[in-house]
Coordinates of C-alpha atoms in Angstrom, one line a residue:
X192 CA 124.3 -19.7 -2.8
X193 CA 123.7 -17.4 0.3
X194 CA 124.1 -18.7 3.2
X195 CA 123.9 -17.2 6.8
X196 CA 127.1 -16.8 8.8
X197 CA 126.9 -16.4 12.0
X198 CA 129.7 -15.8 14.6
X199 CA 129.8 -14.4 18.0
X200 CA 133.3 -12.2 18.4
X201 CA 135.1 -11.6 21.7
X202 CA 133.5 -8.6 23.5
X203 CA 129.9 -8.9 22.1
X204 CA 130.7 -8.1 18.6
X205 CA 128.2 -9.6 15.9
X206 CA 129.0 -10.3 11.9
X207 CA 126.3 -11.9 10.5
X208 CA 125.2 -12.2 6.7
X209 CA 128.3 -13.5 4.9
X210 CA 128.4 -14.2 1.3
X211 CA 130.1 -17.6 1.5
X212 CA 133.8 -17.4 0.3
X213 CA 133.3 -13.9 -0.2
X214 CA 134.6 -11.6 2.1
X215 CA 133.1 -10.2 5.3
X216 CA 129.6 -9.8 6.4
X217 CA 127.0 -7.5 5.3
X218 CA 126.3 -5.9 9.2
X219 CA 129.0 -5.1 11.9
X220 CA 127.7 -4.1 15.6
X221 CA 130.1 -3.3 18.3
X222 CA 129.4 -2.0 22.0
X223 CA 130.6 1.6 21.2
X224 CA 128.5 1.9 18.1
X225 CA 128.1 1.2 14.7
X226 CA 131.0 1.5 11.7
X227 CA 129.5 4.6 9.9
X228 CA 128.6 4.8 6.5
X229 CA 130.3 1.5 5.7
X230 CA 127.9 -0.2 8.2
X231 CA 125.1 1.1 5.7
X232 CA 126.7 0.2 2.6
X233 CA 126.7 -3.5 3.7
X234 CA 123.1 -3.6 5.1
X235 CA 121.9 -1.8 1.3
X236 CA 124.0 -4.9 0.1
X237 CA 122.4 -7.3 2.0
X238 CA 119.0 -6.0 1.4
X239 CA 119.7 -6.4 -2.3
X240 CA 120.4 -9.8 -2.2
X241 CA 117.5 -11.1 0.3
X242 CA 114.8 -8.6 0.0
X243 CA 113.0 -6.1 2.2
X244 CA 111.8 -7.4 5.0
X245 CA 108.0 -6.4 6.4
X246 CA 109.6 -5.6 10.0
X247 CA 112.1 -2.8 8.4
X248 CA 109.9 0.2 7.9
X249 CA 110.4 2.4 4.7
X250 CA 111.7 5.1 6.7
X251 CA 114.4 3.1 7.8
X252 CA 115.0 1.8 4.1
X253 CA 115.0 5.6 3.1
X254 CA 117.9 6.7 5.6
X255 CA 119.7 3.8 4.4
X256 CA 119.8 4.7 0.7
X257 CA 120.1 8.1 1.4
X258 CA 123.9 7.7 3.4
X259 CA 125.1 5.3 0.7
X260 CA 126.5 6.1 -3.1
X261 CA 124.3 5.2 -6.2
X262 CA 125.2 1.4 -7.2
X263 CA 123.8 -1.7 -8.3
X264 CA 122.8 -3.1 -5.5
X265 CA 120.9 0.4 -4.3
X266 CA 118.9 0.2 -7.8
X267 CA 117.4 -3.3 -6.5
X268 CA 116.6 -2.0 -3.1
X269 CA 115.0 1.6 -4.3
X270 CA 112.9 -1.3 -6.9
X271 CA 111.7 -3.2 -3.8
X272 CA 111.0 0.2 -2.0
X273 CA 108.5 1.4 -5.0
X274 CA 106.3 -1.2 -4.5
X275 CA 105.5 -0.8 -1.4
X276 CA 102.4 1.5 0.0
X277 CA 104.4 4.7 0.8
X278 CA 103.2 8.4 2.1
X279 CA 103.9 11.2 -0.1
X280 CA 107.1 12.5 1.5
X281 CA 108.2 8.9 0.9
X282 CA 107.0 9.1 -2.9
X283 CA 109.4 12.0 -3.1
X284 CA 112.4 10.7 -1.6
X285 CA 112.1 7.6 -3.8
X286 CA 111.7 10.0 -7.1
X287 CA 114.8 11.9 -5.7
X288 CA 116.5 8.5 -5.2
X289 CA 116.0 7.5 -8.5
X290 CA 117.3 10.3 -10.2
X291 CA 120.8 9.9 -8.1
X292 CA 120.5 6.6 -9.8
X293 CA 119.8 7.7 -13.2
X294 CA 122.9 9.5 -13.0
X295 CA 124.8 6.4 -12.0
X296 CA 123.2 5.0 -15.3
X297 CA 124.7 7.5 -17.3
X298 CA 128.5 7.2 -15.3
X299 CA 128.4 3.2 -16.1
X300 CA 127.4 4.1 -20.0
X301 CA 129.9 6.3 -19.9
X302 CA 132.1 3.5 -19.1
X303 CA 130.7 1.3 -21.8
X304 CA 131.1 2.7 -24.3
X305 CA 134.7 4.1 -23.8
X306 CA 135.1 0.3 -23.8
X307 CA 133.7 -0.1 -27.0
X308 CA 135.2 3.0 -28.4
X309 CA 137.9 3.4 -26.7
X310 CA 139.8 6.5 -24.9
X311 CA 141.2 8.2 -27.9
X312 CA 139.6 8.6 -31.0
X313 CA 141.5 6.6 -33.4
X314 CA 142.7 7.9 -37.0
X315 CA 142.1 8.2 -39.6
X316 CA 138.2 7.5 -39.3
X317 CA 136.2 6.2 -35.8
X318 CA 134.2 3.8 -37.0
X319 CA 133.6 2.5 -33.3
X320 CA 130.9 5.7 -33.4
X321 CA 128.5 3.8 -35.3
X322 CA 129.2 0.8 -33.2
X323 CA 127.5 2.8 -30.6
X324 CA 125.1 4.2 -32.5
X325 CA 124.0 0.6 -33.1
X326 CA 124.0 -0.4 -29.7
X327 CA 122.4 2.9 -28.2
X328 CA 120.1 3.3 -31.3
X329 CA 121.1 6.6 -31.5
X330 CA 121.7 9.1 -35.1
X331 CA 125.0 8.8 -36.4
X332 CA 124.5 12.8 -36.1
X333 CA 124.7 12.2 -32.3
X334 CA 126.5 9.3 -31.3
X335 CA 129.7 11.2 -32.4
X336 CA 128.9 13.8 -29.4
X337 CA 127.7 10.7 -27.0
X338 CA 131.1 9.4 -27.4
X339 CA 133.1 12.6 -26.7
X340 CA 131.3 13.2 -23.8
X341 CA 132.1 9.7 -22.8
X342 CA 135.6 9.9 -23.2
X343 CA 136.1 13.4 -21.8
X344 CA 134.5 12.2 -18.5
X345 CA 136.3 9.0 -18.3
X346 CA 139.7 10.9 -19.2
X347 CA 140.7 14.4 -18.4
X348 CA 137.1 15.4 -16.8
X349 CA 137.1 12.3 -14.8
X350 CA 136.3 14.3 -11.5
X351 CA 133.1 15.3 -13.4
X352 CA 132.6 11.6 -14.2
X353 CA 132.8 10.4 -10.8
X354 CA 130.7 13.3 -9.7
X355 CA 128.2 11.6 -12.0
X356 CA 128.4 8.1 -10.9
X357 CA 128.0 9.3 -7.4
X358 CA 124.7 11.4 -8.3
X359 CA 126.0 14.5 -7.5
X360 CA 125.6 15.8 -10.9
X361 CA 122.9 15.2 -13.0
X362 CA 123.7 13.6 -17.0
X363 CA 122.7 17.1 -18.7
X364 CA 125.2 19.0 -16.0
X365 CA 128.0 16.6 -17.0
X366 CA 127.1 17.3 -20.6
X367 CA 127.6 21.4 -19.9
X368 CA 130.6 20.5 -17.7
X369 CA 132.4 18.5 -21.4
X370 CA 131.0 21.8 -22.8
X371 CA 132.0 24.3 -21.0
X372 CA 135.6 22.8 -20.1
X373 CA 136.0 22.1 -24.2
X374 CA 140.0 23.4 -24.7
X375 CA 140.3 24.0 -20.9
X376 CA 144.1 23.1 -19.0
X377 CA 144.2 20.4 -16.8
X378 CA 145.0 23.2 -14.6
X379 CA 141.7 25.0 -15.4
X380 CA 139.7 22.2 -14.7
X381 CA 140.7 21.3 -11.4
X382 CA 139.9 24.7 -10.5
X383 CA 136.6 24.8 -11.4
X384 CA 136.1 21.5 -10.6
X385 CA 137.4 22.8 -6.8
X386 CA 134.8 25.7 -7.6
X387 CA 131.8 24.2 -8.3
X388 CA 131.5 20.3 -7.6
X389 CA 131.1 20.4 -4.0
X390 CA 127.7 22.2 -3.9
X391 CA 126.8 20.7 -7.5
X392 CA 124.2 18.0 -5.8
X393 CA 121.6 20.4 -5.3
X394 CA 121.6 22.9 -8.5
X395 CA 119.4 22.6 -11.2
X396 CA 120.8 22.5 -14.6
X397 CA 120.5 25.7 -15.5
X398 CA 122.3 27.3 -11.6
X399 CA 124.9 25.1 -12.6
X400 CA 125.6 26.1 -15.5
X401 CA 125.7 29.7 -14.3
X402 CA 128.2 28.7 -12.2
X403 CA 130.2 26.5 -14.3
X404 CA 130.4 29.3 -16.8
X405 CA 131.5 32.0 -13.8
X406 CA 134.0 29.5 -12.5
X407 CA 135.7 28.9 -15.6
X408 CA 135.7 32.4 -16.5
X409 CA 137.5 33.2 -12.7
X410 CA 139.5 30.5 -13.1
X411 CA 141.4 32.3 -16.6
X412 CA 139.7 35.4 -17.1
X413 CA 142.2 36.4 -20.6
X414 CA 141.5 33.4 -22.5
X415 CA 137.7 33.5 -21.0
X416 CA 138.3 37.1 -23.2
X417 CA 139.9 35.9 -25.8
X418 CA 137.4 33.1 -26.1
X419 CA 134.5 35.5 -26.1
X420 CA 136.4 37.4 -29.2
X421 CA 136.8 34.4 -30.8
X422 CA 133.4 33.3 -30.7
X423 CA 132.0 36.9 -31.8
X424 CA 132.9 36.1 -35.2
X425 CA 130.3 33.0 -35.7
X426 CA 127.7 36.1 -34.7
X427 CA 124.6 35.8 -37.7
X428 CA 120.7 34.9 -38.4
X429 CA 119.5 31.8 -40.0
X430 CA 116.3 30.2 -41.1
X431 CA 115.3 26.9 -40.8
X432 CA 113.1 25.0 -42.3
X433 CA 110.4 23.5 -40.4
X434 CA 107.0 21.4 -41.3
X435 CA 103.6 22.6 -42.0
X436 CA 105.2 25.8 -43.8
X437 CA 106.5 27.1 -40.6
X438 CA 110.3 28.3 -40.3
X439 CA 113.1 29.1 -37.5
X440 CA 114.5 32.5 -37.1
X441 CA 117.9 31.6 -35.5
X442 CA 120.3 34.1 -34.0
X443 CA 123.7 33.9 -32.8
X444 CA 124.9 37.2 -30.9
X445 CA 126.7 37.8 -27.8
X446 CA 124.8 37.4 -24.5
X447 CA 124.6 41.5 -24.3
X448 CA 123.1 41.7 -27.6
X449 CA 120.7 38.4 -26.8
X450 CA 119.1 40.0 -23.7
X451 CA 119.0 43.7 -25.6
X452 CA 116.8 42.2 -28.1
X453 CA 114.5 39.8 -25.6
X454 CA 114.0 42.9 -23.1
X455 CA 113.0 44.9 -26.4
X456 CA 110.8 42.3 -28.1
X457 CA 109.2 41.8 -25.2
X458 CA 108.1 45.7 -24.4
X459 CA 106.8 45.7 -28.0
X460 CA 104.8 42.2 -27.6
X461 CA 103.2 43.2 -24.5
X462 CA 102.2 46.6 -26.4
X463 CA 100.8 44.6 -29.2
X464 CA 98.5 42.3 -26.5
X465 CA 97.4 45.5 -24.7
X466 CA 96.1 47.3 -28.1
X467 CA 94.3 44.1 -29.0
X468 CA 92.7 44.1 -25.6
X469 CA 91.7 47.4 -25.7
X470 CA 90.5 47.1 -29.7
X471 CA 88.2 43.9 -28.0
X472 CA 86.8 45.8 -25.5
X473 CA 86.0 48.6 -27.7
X474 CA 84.0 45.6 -30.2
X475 CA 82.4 43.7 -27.7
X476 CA 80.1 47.2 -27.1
X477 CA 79.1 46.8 -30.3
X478 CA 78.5 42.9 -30.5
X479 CA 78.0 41.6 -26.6
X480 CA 78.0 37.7 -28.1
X481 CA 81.3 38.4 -30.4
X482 CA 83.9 35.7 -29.2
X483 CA 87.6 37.2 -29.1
X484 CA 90.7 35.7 -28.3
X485 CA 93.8 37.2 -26.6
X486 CA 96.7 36.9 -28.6
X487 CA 100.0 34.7 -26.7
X488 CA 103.1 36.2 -25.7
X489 CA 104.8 33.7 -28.0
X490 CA 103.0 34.9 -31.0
X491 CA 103.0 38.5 -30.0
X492 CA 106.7 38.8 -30.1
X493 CA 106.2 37.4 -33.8
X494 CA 104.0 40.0 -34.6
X495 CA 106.3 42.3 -32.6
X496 CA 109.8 41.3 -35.0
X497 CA 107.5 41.7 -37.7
X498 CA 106.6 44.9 -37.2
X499 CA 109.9 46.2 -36.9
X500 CA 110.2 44.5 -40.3
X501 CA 108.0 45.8 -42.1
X502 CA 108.5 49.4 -41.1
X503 CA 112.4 48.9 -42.1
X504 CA 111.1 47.6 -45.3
X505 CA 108.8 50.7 -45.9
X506 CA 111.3 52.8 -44.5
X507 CA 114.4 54.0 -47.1
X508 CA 116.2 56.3 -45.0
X509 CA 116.8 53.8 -41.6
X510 CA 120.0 52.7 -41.8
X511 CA 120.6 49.1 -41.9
X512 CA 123.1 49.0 -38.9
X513 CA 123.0 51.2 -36.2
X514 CA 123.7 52.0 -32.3
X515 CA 121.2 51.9 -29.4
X516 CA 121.3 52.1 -25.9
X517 CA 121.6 49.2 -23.9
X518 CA 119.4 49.3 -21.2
X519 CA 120.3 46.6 -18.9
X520 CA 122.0 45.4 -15.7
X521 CA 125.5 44.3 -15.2
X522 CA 126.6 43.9 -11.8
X523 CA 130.6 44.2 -11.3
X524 CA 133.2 45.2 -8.4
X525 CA 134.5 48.3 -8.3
X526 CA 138.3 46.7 -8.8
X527 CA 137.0 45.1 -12.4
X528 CA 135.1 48.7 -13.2
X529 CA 138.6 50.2 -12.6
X530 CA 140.2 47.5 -14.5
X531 CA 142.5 46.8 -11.6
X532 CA 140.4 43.1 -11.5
X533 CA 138.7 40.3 -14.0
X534 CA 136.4 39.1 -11.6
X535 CA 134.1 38.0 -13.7
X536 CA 130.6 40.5 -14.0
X537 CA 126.9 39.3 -13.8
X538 CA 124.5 40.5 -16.7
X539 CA 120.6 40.5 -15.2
X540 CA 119.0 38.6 -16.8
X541 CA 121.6 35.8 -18.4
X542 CA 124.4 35.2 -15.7
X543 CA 128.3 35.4 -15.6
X544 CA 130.1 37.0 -18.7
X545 CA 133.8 38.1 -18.5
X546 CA 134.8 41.3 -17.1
X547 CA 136.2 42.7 -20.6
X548 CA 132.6 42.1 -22.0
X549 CA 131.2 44.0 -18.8
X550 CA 133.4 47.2 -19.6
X551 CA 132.3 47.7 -22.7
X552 CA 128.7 48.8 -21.5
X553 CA 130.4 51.2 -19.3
X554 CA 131.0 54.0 -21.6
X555 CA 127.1 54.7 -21.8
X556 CA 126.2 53.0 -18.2
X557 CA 124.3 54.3 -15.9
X558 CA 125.9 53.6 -12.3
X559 CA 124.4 52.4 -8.9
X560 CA 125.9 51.9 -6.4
X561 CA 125.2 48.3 -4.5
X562 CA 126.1 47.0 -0.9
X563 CA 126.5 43.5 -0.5
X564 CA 127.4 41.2 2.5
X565 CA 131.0 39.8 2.1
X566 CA 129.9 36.5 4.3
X567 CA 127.0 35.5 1.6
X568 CA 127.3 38.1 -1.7
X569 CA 123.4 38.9 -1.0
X570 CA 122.2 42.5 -1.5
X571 CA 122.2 44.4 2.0
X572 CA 121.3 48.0 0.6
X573 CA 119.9 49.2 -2.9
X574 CA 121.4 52.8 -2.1
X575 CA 117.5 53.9 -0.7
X576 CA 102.5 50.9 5.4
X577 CA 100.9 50.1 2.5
X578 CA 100.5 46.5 0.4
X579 CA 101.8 47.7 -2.4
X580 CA 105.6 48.7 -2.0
X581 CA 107.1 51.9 -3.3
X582 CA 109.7 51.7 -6.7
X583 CA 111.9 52.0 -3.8
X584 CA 111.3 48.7 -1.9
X585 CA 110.0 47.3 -5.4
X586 CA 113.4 47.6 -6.7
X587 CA 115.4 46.4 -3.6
X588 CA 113.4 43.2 -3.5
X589 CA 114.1 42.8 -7.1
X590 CA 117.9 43.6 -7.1
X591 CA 118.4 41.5 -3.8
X592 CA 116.4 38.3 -5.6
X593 CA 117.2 38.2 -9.3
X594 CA 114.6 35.4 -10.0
X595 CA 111.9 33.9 -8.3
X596 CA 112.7 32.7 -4.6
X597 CA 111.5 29.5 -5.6
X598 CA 114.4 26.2 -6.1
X599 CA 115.3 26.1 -9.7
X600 CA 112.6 28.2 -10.9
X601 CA 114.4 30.5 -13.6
X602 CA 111.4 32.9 -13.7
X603 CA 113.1 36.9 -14.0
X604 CA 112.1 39.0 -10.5
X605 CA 111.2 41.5 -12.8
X606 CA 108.4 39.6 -14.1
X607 CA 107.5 37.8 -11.0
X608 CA 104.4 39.3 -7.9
X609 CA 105.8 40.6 -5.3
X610 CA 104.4 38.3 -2.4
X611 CA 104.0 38.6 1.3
X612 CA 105.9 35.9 2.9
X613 CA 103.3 36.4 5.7
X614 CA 100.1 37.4 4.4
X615 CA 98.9 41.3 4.9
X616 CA 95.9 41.0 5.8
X617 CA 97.1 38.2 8.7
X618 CA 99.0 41.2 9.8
X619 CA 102.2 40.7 7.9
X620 CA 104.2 44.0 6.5
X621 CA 105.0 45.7 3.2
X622 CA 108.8 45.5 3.9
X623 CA 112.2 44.2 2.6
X624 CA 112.2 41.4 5.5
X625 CA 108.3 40.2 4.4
X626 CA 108.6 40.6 0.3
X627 CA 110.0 37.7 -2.1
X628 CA 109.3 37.5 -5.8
X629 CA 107.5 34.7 -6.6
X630 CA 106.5 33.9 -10.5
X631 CA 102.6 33.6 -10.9
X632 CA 102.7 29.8 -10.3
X633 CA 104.9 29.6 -7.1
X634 CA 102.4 32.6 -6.2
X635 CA 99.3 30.2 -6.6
X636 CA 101.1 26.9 -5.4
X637 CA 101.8 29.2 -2.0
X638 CA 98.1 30.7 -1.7
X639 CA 96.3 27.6 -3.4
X640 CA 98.3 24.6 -3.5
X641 CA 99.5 24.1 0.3
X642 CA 103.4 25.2 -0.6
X643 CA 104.5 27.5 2.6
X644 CA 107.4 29.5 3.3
X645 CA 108.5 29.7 6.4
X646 CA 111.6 31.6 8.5
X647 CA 113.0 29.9 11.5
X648 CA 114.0 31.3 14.5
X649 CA 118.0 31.6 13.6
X650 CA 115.9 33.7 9.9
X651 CA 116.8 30.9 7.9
X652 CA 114.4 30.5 5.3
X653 CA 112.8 27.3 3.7
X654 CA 110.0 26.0 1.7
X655 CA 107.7 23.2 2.9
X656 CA 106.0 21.5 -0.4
X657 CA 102.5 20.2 -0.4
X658 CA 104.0 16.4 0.3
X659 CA 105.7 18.0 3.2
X660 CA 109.4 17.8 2.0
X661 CA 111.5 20.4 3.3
X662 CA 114.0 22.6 1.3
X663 CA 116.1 25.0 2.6
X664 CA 116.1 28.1 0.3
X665 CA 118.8 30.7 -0.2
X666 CA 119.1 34.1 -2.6
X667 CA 121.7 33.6 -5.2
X668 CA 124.7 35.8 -4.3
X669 CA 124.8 39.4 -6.7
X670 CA 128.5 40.4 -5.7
X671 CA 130.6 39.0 -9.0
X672 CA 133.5 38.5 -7.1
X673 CA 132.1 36.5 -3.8
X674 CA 134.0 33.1 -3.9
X675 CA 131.6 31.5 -0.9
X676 CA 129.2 28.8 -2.7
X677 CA 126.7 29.8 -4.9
X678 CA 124.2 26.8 -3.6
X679 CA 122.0 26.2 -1.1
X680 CA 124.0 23.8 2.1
X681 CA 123.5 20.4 1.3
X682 CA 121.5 18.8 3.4
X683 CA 123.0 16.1 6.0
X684 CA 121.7 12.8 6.9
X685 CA 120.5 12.9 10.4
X686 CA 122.6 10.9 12.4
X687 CA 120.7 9.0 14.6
X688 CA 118.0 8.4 11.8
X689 CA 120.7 6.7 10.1
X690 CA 122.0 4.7 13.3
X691 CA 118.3 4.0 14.2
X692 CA 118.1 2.5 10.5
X693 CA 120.8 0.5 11.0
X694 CA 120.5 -0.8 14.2
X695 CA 116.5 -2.2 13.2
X696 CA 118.5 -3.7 10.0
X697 CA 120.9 -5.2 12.5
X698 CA 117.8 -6.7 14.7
X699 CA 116.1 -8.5 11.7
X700 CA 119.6 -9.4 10.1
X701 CA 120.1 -11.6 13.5
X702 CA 117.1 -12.4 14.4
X703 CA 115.2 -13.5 11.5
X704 CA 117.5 -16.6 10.6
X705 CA 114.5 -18.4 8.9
X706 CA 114.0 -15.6 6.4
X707 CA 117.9 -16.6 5.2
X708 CA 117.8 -20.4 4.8
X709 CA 116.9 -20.1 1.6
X710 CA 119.9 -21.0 0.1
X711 CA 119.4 -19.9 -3.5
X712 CA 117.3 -16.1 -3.3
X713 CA 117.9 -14.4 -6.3
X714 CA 117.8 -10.5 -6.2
X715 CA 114.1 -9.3 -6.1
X716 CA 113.8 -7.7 -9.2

């Protein structure tokens, strides 16, 4: 039964939209103002139970969803918001809503099944796993992790699981975060919870687990060590079986040895593609209608591993282990090259590693020196008017942006264009100020698809998507040891959107008394 309640308070004050016996009212207006968030909170509540109206525009409905938590009552509300005609920056926000939601989801599963299962595993067998394998239809394979993860979050990672219910993390972050934080202390974790939840709400899964795995190393660099050691011992190749007589190659090595071998494999792929396209060209003289295709980079590396392979094989002198040189990156302070430090080191190309596993590269490194700005961590100097830039410029662009400028795209620099932010020919110059990497698609979406980056006056820079959603963009920090957050700000509500919101909410709330005489409304699902 929901009834409409309402009474006027000494000095003009307004409650209206009580739930009869229970508790206040959805809306509370006072002369100076309204009540903040918690003004919001109650409107979302009251929308939930009576519906949208057609005089509250989705705008409105949009600033109120996005200044509240993730909760049942917001789920009916973003429901009743999808089904109405919206513009495309509205189609967005509702996707973006929806996935705060879905993270809510997972928080009250969470909860579910720790009542099912219960906090601690019992002995001598859990049988209360393949109660929730039941229930979840999941493999009895998986419902054992499902369940850890469950109970991890609603225990000793529980700042992680309210992170989650409040839609700050995503499900497959909280998963890393039970992964990452496996045998940490309760110290440990509330460090790198203090480290890396309050910018969490706007990384993708894979910048968060960068910095999860960089916080947790800061946060006990020997046992980070000692757990690399540890874990050096499960190194090895498998093979898998898979179907249609095709098989997995699986190898476990440290994150040094991973990127050796990808950098590698790829140098000899891209080899292997350019012989064929030469070999092609040289055919297609002899037969103009021939038909020729150009082999993948997926199956190229194949033919690459394969290659090496079969020349070992044919080969009885090569010894079957042996040294190389590793030609890559890794980025540390000049305290943890000392050894005075264990800040932990970034390795281009993969992310955080410890500072031991750093050191051991040194012996046959190469050294460059890099200047960074202690405010942000971003590069200021490499140590050095045309459209294409010089090596020089070409390599400051790329050490300053390890990956393409673009949100959550995990494309390398190295194999990204070099664009101009404004266009040359529109005037715009070959410099360090005017040149971002952008991977081949964010290079087309920008040129073809209506994406534009664009520099305000204070040189912040942001990205303005085809839908016309805004996203402030900024480089990921390169100095190891810089504690500022390695996110871009999270974006606030606009204040007097929100009040605006509110107050139109408040109108229809007292005004439309007609709308609420019907005593027995059920939620609009």
């Amino acid at each position: 039964m929901f009834e409409q309640a309402v009474a006027d308070l000494p000095g003009g004050n307004l409650r209206v939209l009580s739930r009869s016996g229970h508790g206040r009212g959805a809306v509370r207006h006072a002369p100076g103002g309204f009540y903040g968030a918690g003004s919001a909170v109650e409107v979302v509540q009251s929308l939930a139970r009576c519906g949208i109206p057609g005089s509250l525009s989705s705008g409105d409905v949009l600033a109120l969803l996005g200044a509240v938590p993730p909760s049942e009552y917001a789920i009916v509300v973003v429901a009743a918001l999808q089904r109405r005609p919206l513009g495309a920056e509205q189609r967005v926000a509702v996707l973006s809503l929806w996935t705060r939601m879905s993270s809510w989801v997972t928080a009250q599963t969470d909860a579910a099944i720790v009542a099912v299962a219960g906090r601690v595993e019992p002995e001598p067998d859990d049988w209360t796993r393949d109660e929730v394998a039941l229930a979840m239809r999941l493999s009895t394979r998986t419902s054992p992790a499902r369940v850890f993860q469950a109970r991890q979050r609603c225990g000793r990672l529980a700042r992680f699981g309210a992170a989650l219910a409040a839609g700050v993390l995503l499900p497959g972050q909280a998963d890393d975060a039970v992964s990452e934080l496996l045998d940490a202390s309760a110290a440990v974790v509330d460090r790198v919870a203090d480290r890396v939840l309050p910018g969490a709400g706007v990384l993708t899964r894979p910048q968060f687990g960068r910095a999860l795995r960089k916080a947790v190393i800061a946060a006990d660099a020997p046992a980070a060590a000692l757990r690399h050691e540890e874990a050096k011992k499960d190194r090895g190749v498998w093979i898998r079986p898979r179907p249609d007589g095709m098989a997995e190659v699986v190898a476990l090595m440290t994150a040094v040895e991973a990127v050796t071998y990808i950098r590698g494999l790829d140098a000899a792929a891209q080899q292997i593609i350019t012989d064929y396209k030469t070999a092609v060209a040289a055919a297609a003289l002899d037969d103009p209608d021939a038909v020729f295709g150009v082999p993948l980079m997926g199956p190229a590396r194949c033919d690459a591993m394969l290659g090496w392979a079969h020349r070992a094989h044919a080969d009885p002198t090569l010894p079957r282990a042996h040294g190389r040189r590793t030609e890559i990156g890794v980025t540390m302070t000049m305290d943890t090259y000392l050894g005075l430090t264990d800040d932990p080191a970034i390795l281009d190309g993969y992310g955080p590693i410890c500072a031991e596993q750093a050191r051991e590269l040194l012996p046959e490194a190469t050294l460059r020196r890099l200047i960074t700005d202690d405010l942000s961590g971003e590069l200021l100097d490499y140590g050095h008017k045309t459209y294409r830039p010089p090596q020089h410029l070409e390599d400051h662009v790329i050490a300053r942006s390890p990956r393409c400028l673009i949100h959550g795209c995990p494309q390398p620099a190295r194999q990204c264009h070099l664009d101009h932010r404004v266009p040359f020919d529109a005037g715009g110059p070959t410099s360090a100020d005017n040149l971002d990497p952008l991977c081949e698609r964010h290079h087309l979406m920008k040129h073809k698809g209506g994406w534009q980056l664009l520099t305000d006056t204070t040189g912040n820079l942001s990205l303005i998507t085809a839908a016309g959603v805004r996203y402030p963009i900024r480089r990921e920090a390169i100095d190891p040891s810089f504690d500022g957050r390695d996110y871009l700000p999270l974006t606030i509500p606009d204040a007097a959107l929100l009040e605006r919101a509110i107050a139109h909410a408040n109108i229809w709330l007292t005004t439309d008394a007609q709308r609420h005489k019907a005593a027995d409304l059920e939620p609009p699902f």
